[in-house]
Coordinates of C-alpha atoms in Angstrom, one line a residue:
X133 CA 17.4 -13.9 -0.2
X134 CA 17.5 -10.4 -2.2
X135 CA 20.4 -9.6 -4.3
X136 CA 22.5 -6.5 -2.5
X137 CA 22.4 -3.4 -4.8
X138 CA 26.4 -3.6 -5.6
X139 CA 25.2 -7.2 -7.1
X140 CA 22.4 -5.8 -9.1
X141 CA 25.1 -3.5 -10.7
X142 CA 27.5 -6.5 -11.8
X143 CA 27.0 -6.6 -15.7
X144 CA 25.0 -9.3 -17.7
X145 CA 25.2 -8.3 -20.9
X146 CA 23.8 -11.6 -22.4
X147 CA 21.4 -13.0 -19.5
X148 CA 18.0 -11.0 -20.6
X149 CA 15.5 -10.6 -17.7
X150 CA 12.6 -11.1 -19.5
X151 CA 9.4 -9.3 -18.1
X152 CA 5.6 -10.2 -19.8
X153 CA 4.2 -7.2 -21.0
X154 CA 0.6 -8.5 -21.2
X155 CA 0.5 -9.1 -16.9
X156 CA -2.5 -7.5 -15.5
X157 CA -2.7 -3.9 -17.4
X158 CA -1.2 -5.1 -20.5
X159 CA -0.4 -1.6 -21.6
X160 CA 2.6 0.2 -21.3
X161 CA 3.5 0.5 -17.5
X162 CA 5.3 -2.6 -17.6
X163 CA 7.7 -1.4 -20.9
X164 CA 8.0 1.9 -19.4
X165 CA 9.1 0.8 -15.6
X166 CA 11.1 -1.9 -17.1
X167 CA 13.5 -0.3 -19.3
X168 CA 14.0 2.3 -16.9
X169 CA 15.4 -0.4 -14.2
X170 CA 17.1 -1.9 -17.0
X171 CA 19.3 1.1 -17.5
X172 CA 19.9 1.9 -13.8
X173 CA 20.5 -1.5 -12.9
X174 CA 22.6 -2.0 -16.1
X175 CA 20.5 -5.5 -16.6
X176 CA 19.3 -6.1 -19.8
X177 CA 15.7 -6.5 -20.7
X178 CA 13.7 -8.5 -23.4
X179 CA 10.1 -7.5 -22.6
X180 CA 7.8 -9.9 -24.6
X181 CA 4.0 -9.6 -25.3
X182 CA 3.8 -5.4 -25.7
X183 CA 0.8 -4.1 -25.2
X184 CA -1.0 -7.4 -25.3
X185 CA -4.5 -5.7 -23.8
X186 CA -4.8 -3.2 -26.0
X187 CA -7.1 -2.7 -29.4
X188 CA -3.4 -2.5 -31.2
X189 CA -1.0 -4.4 -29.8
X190 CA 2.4 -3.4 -29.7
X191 CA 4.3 -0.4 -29.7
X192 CA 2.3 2.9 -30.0
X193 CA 4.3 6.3 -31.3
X194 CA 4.1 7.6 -27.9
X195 CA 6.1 4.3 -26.8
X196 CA 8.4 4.3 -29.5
X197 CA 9.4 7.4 -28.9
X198 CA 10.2 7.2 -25.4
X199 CA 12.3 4.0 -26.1
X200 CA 13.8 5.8 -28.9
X201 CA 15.0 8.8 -26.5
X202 CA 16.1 6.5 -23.4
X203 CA 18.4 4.6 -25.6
X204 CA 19.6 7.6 -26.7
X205 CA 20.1 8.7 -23.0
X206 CA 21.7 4.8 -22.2
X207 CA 23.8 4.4 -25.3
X208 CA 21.2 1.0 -25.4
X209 CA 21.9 -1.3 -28.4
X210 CA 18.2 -1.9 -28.9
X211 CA 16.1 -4.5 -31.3
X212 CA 12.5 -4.7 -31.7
X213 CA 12.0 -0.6 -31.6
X214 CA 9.6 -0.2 -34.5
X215 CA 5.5 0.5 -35.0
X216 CA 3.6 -2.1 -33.6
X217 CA 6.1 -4.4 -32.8
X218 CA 5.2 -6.9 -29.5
X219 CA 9.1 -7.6 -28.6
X220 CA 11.8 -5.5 -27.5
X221 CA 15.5 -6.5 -26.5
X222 CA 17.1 -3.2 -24.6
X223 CA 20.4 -3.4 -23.6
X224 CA 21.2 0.0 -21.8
X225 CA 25.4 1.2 -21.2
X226 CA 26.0 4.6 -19.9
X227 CA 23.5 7.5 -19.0
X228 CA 24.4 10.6 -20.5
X229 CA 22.8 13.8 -19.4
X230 CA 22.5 16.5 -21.4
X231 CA 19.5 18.3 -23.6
X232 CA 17.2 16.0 -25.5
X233 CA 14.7 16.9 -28.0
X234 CA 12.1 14.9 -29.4
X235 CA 8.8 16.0 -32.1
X236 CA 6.6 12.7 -31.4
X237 CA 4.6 14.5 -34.8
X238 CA 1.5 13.7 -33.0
X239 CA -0.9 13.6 -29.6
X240 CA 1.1 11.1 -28.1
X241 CA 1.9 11.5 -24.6
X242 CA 4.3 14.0 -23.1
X243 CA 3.9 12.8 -19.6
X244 CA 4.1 9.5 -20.6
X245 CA 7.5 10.0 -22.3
X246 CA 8.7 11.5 -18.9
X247 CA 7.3 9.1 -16.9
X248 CA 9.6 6.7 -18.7
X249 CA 12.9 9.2 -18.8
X250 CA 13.1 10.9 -15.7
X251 CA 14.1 8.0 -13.5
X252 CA 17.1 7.6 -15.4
X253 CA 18.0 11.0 -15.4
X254 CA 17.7 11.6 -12.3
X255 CA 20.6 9.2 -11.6
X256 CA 23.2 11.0 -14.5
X257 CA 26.3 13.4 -13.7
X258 CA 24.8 16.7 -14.3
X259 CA 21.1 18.7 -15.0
X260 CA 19.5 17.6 -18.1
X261 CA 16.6 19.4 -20.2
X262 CA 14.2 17.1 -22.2
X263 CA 12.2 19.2 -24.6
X264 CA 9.1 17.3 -25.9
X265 CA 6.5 18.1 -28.6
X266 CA 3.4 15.7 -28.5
X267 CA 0.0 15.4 -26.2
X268 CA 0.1 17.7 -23.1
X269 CA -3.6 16.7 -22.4
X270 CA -4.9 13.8 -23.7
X271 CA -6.9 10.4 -22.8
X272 CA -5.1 7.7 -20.8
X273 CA -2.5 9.7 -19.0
X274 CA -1.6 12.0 -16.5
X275 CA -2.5 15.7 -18.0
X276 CA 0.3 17.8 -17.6
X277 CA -1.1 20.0 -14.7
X278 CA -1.0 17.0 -12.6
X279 CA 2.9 16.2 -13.1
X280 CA 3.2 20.2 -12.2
X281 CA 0.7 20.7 -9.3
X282 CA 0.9 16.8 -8.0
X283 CA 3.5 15.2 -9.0
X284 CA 6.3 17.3 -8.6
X285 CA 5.8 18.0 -4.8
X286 CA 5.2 14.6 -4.0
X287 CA 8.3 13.6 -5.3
X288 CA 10.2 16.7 -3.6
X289 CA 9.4 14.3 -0.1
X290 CA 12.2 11.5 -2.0
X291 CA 14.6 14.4 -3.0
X292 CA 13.8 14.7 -6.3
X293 CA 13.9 18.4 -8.0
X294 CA 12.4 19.0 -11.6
X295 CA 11.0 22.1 -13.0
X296 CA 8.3 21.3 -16.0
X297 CA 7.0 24.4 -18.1
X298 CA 4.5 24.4 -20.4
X299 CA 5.3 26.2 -23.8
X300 CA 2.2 25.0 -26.0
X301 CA -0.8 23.0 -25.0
X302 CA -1.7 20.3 -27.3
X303 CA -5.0 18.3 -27.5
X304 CA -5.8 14.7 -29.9
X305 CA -5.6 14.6 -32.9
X306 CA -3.3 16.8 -33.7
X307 CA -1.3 17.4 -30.3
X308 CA 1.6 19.9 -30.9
X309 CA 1.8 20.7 -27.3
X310 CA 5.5 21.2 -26.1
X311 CA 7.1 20.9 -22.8
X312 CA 10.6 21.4 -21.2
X313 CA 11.4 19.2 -18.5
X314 CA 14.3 20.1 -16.5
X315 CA 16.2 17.5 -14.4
X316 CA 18.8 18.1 -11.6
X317 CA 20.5 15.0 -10.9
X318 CA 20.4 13.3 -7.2
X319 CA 23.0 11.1 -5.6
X320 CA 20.0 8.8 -3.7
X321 CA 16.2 8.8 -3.2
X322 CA 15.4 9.2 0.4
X323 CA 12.4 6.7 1.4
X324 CA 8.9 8.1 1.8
X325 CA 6.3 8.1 4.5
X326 CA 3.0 8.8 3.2
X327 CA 0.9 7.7 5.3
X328 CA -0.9 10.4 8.0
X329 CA -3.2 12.2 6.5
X330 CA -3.8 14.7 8.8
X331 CA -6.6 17.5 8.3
X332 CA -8.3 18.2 4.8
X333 CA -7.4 22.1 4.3
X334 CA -8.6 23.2 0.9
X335 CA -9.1 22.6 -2.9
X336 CA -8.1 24.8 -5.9
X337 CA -8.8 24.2 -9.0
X338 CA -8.4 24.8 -12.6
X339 CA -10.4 24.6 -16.0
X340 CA -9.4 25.9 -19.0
X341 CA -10.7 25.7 -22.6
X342 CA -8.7 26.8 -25.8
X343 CA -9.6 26.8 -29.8
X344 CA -12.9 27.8 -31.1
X345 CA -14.9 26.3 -27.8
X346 CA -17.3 28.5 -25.7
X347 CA -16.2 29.7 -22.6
X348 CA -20.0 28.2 -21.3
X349 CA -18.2 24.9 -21.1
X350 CA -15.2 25.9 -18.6
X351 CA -18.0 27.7 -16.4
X352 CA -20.1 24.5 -16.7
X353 CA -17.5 22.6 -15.5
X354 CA -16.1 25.0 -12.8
X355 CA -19.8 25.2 -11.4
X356 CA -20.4 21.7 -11.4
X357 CA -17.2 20.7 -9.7
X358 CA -17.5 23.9 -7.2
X359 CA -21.2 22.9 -6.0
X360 CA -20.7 19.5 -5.4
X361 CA -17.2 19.9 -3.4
X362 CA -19.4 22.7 -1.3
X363 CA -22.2 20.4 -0.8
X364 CA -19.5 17.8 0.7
X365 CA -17.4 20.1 2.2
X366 CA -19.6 23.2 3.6
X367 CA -16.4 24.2 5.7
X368 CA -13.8 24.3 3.4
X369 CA -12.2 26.2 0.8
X370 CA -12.9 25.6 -2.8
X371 CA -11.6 27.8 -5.4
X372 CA -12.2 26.7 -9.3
X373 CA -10.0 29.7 -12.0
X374 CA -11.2 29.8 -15.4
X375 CA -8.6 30.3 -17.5
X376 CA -8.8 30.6 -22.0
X377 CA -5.5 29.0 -23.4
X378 CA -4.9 31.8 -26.5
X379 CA -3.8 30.7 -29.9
X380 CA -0.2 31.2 -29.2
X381 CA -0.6 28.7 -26.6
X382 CA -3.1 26.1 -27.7
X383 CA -4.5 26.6 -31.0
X384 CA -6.8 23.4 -31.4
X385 CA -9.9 22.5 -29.3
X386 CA -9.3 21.3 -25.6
X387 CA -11.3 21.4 -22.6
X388 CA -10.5 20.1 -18.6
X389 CA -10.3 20.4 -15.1
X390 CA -7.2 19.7 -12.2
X391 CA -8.5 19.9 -8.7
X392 CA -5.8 19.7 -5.9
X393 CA -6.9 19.5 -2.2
X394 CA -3.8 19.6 0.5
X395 CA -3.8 18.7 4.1
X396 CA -2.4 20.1 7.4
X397 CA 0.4 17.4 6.9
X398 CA 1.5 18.3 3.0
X399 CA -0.5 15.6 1.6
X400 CA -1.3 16.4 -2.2
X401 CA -4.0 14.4 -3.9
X402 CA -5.2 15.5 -7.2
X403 CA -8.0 14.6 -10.2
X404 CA -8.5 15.5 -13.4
X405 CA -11.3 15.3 -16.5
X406 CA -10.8 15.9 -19.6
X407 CA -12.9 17.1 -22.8
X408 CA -13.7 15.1 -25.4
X409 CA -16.3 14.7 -28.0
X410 CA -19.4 16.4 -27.6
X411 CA -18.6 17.8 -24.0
X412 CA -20.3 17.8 -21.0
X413 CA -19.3 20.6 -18.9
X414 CA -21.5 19.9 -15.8
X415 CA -20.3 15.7 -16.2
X416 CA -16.7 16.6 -16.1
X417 CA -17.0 19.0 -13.3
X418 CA -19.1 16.5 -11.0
X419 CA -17.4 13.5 -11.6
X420 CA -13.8 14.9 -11.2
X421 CA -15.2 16.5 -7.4
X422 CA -16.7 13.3 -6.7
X423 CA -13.4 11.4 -7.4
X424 CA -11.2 13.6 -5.4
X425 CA -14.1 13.9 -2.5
X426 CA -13.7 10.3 -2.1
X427 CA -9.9 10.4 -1.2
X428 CA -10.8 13.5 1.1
X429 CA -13.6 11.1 2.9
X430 CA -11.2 8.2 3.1
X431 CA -8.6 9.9 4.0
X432 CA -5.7 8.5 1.6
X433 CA -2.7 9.6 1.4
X434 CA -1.3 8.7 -2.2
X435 CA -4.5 9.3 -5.1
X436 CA -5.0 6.0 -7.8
X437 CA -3.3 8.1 -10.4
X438 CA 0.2 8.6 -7.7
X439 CA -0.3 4.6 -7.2
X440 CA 1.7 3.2 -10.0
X441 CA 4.3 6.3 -10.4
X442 CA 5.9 5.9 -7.1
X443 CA 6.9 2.2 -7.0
X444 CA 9.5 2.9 -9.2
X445 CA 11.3 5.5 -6.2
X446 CA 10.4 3.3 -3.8
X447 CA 12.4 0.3 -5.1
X448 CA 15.0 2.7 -5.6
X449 CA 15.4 4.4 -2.6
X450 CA 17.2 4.0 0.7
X451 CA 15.3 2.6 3.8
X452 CA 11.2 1.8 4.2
X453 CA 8.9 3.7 2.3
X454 CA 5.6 3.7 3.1
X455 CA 1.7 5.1 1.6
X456 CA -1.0 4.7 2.3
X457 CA -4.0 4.8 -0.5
X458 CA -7.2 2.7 -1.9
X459 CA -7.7 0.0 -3.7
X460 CA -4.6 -0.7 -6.0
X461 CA -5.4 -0.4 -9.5
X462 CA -3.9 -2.7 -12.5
X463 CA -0.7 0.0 -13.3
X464 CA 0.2 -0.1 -9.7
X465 CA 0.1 -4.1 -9.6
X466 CA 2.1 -4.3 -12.9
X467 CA 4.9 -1.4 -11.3
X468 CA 5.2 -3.8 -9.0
X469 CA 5.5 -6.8 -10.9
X470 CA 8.4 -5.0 -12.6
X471 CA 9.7 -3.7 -9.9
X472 CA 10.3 -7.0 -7.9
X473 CA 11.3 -8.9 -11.1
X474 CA 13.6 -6.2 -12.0
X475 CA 15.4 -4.8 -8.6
X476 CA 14.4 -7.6 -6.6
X477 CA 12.4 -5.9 -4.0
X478 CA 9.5 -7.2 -2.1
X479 CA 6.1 -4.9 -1.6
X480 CA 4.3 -5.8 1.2
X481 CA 0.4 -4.8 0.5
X482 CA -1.9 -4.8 3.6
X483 CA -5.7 -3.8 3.8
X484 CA -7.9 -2.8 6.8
X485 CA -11.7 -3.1 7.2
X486 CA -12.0 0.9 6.0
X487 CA -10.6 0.0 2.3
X488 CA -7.7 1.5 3.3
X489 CA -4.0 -0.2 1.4
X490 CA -0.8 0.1 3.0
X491 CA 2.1 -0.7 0.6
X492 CA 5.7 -0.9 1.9
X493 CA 8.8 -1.7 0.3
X494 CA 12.8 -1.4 1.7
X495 CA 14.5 0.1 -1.3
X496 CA 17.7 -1.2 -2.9
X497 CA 19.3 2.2 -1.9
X498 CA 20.9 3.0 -5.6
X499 CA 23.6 5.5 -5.3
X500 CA 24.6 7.9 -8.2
X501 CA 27.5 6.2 -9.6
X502 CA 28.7 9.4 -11.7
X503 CA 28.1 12.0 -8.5
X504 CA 30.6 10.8 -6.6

C-alpha cells in the first residue's frame, strides 16, 4: 500500500531515508533526484556511497555546488557537503524563491545544477531567477541547447514554464559560461502522455564553433550530419545553421552540434555531439544524425537523454503519465530507484517485440503548499 501524498508531507525530521548512491549509474542522478524529493516531500535524506562508479568518488564541484544552492533554497541543515566527500545528510525546511547566484569557478555543469534545482522551485510562492556561471557545454551532460530547444517544450506538456538564456558559452577547462534560468512557480504537474508518435516532419539543426578554431570544423560537421540524415530521410526537411560564438560570447575553444526533429503530434527528440580533443568534424556530424535517425526509425517518443529527467515530474504529478521510448539507460533506472524509494511510486516498465519501452507511473499529485 502507497503512502497518500498528505502522509508523505507529515515531518520526520530524524528518520533519514537513506538512498545508495552507488545503484546502477553510480554517478550523480541518484544525489541529484534524491535531494530534490527530499525537500518537496520534506523527508530527510542521508545518501550514502556518492559517486561510487566514478574515477573520483564523491562529490565533484559541479555537485557541491548544486547541494550548496538547494540548501540555500530549503533552509537544509546539511552535513557531509564538502570535496570529495561519499556521505551527505540533507535535511531540507522551507523553499524560498527568489534570485540565486552561484560562480561554480569552473566547467562544471550548468544544466546539471538545474537539473537538481528546478524541481523545487517549481513548487515555491513566487518566480525565481537562478543565475549560474560554470559549463554550458561540456562532456557528460545535457548541453545547454538541449534544455532550450528539448527540454523546455517537453516539459510545457506537465505545465511547467521556464525561460533559460544564454549570456556566455563556456567550454572545459576553463568553463565561464553563464546562464539565467528563470522559474514561474506551478500549483501541480499535470501527467504526461507521450506516447503516439505520429508523423516524422523535419530536423533543424545547429553547430557552432567559438575561440581560435576554424570554421572548416562546423561545416565538417554540418555536412556530415546533413548527408547522412538526407540519405535516410530523402523526403524530409533537414536544415543544419552554422553559427561562430564571438569573444564576447565564448572566448575559449568549443565545438558541437543540437539536432531536433518534431512530429505531426509535437513530439520533440533531440541529439547532441560535442568537440573535444583533436576534433572530428565529419565523426561528430554522422554519429549525432545516426543517433537521432534511430529514434526517427523507431519511432520513440521520449529520446535516451529525456529518459531519466522526466521520472522526477512523473512521480510528482497528478494522474497516469505515460512515454514511450528505447531501451532504458542506467540514469533512467537509478531516477527510478529514487523516485520509488523516495515518493513511493511504482513505474511500471513494459517492452514489445520492436524494442519499444513503455514506462507508466500514477503520480503522488503534489500540490503547491505556498500557492494556495
Amino acid at each position: 500500500m502507497f503512502k497518500s501524498f498528505k502522509d508523505l508531507l507529515k515531518p520526520s525530521m530524524t528518520a533519514f531515508v537513506e538512498i545508495d548512491g552507488s545503484y546502477l549509474e553510480g554517478g550523480g542522478q541518484a544525489l541529484r533526484n534524491a535531494l530534490s524529493l527530499s525537500v518537496l516531500l520534506k523527508r530527510p535524506v542521508r545518501v550514502v556511497k556518492i559517486r561510487a562508479n566514478r574515477p573520483k568518488p564523491g562529490l565533484s564541484h559541479q555537485h557541491l555546488h548544486g547541494v550548496n544552492l538547494l540548501r540555500d533554497i530549503a533552509k537544509a541543515d546539511v552535513t557531509g557537503n564538502k570535496l570529495l566527500s561519499t556521505e551527505l545528510e540533507f535535511t531540507p525546511h522551507k523553499i524560498t524563491s527568489a534570485m540565486y547566484k552561484m560562480d561554480t569557478r569552473t566547467a562544471a555543469s550548468i544544466t546539471l545544477i538545474y537539473q537538481m534545482i528546478m524541481p523545487v522551485l517549481l513548487f515555491g510562492g513566487s518566480p525565481s531567477r537562478v543565475d549560474v556561471i560554470g559549463g554550458t557545454n561540456v562532456s557528460f551532460s545535457p548541453q545547454v541547447e538541449y534544455m532550450q530547444q528539448v527540454l523546455q517544450p517537453t516539459l510545457k506538456r506537465l505545465g511547467v514554464n521556464f525561460d533559460l538564456k544564454v549570456l556566455h558559452y563556456g567550454f572545459y577547462p576553463r568553463g565561464s559560461g553563464r546562464c539565467l534560468l528563470d522559474i514561474e512557480p506551478l500549483r501541480m504537474l499535470k501527467a504526461v502522455e507521450l506516447t503516439d508518435f505520429g508523423k516524422f516532419k523535419t530536423v533543424q539543426g545547429l553547430t557552432y564553433y567559438a575561440g581560435r578554431l576554424p570554421k572548416c570544423i562546423a561545416f565538417d560537421i554540418q555536412h556530415s550530419a546533413e548527408r547522412e540524415m538526407h540519405r535516410l530521410w530523402p523526403g524530409h526537411e533537414c536544415n543544419i545553421q552554422v553559427h561562430k560564438h564571438m569573444p564576447d560570447k565564448a572566448r575559449d575553444n568549443g565545438a558541437g552540434l543540437i539536432l531536433v526533429a518534431e512530429t505531426s503530434t509535437g513530439i520533440t527528440l533531440g541529439a547532441a555531439g560535442l568537440g573535444e580533443k583533436n576534433i572530428d568534424g565529419h565523426f561528430i556530424g554522422s554519429n549525432v544524425s545516426c543517433e537521432l535517425a534511430g529514434y526517427i526509425k523507431h519511432e520513440i517518443c521520449v529520446d535516451a537523454h529525456m529518459q531519466d529527467q522526466l521520472i522526477i515530474y512523473m512521480a510528482l504529478a497528478q494522474g497516469c503519465s505515460r512515454i514511450l521510448t528505447g531501451p532504458l539507460t542506467k540514469h533512467t533506472r537509478t531516477a527510478i530507484y529514487v523516485a520509488e524509494q523516495m515518493a513511493d511510486v511504482k513505474f511500471n516498465i513494459e517492452y514489445d517485440d520492436s524494442g519499444h519501452t513503455l514506462i507508466s507511473c500514477e503520480g503522488i499529485g503534489y500540490c503547491n503548499e505556498y500557492l494556495a
